Tab-separated table of C-alpha atoms in Angstrom:
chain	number	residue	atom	x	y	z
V	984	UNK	CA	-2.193	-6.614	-0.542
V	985	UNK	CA	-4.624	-3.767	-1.589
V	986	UNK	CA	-4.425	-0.245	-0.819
V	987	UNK	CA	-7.584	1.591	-0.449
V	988	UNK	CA	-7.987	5.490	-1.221
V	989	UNK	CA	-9.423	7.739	1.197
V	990	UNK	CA	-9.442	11.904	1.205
V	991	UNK	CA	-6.485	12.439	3.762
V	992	UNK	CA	-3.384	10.160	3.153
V	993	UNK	CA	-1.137	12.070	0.448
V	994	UNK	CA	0.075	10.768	-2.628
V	995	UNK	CA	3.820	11.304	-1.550
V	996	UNK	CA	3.283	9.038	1.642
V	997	UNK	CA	1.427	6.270	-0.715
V	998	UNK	CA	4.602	6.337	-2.856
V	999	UNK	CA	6.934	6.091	0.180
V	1000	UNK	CA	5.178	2.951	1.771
V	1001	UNK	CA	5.247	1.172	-1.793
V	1002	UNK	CA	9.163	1.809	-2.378
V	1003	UNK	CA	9.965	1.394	1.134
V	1004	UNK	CA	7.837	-1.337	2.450
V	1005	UNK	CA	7.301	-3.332	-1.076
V	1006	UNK	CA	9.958	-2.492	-2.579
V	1007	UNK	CA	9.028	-0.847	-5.967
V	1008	UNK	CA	10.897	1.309	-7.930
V	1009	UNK	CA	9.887	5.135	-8.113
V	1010	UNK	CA	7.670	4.857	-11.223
V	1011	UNK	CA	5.880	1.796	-10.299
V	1012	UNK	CA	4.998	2.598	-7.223
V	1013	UNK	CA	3.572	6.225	-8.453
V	1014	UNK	CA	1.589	4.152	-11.487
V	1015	UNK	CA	0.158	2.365	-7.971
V	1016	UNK	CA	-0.486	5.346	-6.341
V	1017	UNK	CA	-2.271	6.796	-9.617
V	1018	UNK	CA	-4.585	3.415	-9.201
V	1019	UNK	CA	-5.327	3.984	-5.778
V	1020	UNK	CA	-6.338	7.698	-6.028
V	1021	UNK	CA	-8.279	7.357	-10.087
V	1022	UNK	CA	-9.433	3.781	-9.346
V	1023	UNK	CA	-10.268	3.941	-5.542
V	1024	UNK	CA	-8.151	1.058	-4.555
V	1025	UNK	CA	-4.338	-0.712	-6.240
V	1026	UNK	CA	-2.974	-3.716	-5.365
V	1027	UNK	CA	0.943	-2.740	-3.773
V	1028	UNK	CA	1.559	-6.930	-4.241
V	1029	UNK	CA	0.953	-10.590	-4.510
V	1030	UNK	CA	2.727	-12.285	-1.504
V	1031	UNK	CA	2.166	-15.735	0.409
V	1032	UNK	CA	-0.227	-15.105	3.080
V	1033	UNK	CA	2.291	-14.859	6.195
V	1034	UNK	CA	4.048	-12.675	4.153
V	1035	UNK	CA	1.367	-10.609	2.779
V	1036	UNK	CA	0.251	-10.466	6.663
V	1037	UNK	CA	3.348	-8.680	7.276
V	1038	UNK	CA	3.713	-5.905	4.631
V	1039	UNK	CA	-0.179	-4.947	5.407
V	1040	UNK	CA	1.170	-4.529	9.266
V	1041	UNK	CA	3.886	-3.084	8.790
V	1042	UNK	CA	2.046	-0.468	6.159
V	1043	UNK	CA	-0.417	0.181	9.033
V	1044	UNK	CA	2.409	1.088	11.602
V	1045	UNK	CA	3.860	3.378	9.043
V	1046	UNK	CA	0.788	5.050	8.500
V	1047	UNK	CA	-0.816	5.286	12.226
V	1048	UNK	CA	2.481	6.688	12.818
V	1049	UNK	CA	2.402	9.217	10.545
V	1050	UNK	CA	-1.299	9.555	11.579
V	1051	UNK	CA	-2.761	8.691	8.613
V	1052	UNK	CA	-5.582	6.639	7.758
V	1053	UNK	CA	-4.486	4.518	5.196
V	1054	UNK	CA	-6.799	1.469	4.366
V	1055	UNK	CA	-4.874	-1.472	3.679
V	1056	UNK	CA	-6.234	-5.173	2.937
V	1057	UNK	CA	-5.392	-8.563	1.987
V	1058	UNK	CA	-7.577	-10.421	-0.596
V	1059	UNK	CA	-7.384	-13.735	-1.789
V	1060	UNK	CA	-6.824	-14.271	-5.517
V	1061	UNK	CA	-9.080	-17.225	-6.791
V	1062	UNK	CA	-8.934	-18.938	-9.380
């Protein structure tokens, strides 16, 4: 699951999603932040698909309620 930076969503609310909806602890989830916003994009986790289905929905519900446009995706890791 990939989070993609954009101009609008703040720092604090990437950090919030990452501890509350994958479960990182404080300073892991701000080094993930620090990708997103230097690097343009940081990858919040490596699930199973279903899974990984989930915690990119359930980031997008956080954020559209917030009213924030947060990009989220899921890639496949090859091999």
């Amino acid at each position: 699951v990939v989070l993609h930076n954009d101009n609008f969503t703040p720092m604090e609310f990437v950090v919030y999603v990452l501890q509350e909806i994958f479960h990182h602890p404080l300073e892991r989830a701000e080094r993930i932040m620090m990708s997103v916003h230097k690097d343009g994009m940081g990858i919040a986790g490596v699930y199973r698909l279903e899974i990984a289905e989930q915690k990119a929905y359930d980031t997008a519900e956080e954020a559209k309620e917030n009213q924030y446009p947060l990009k989220i995706t899921i890639e496949e890791i090859t091999q």
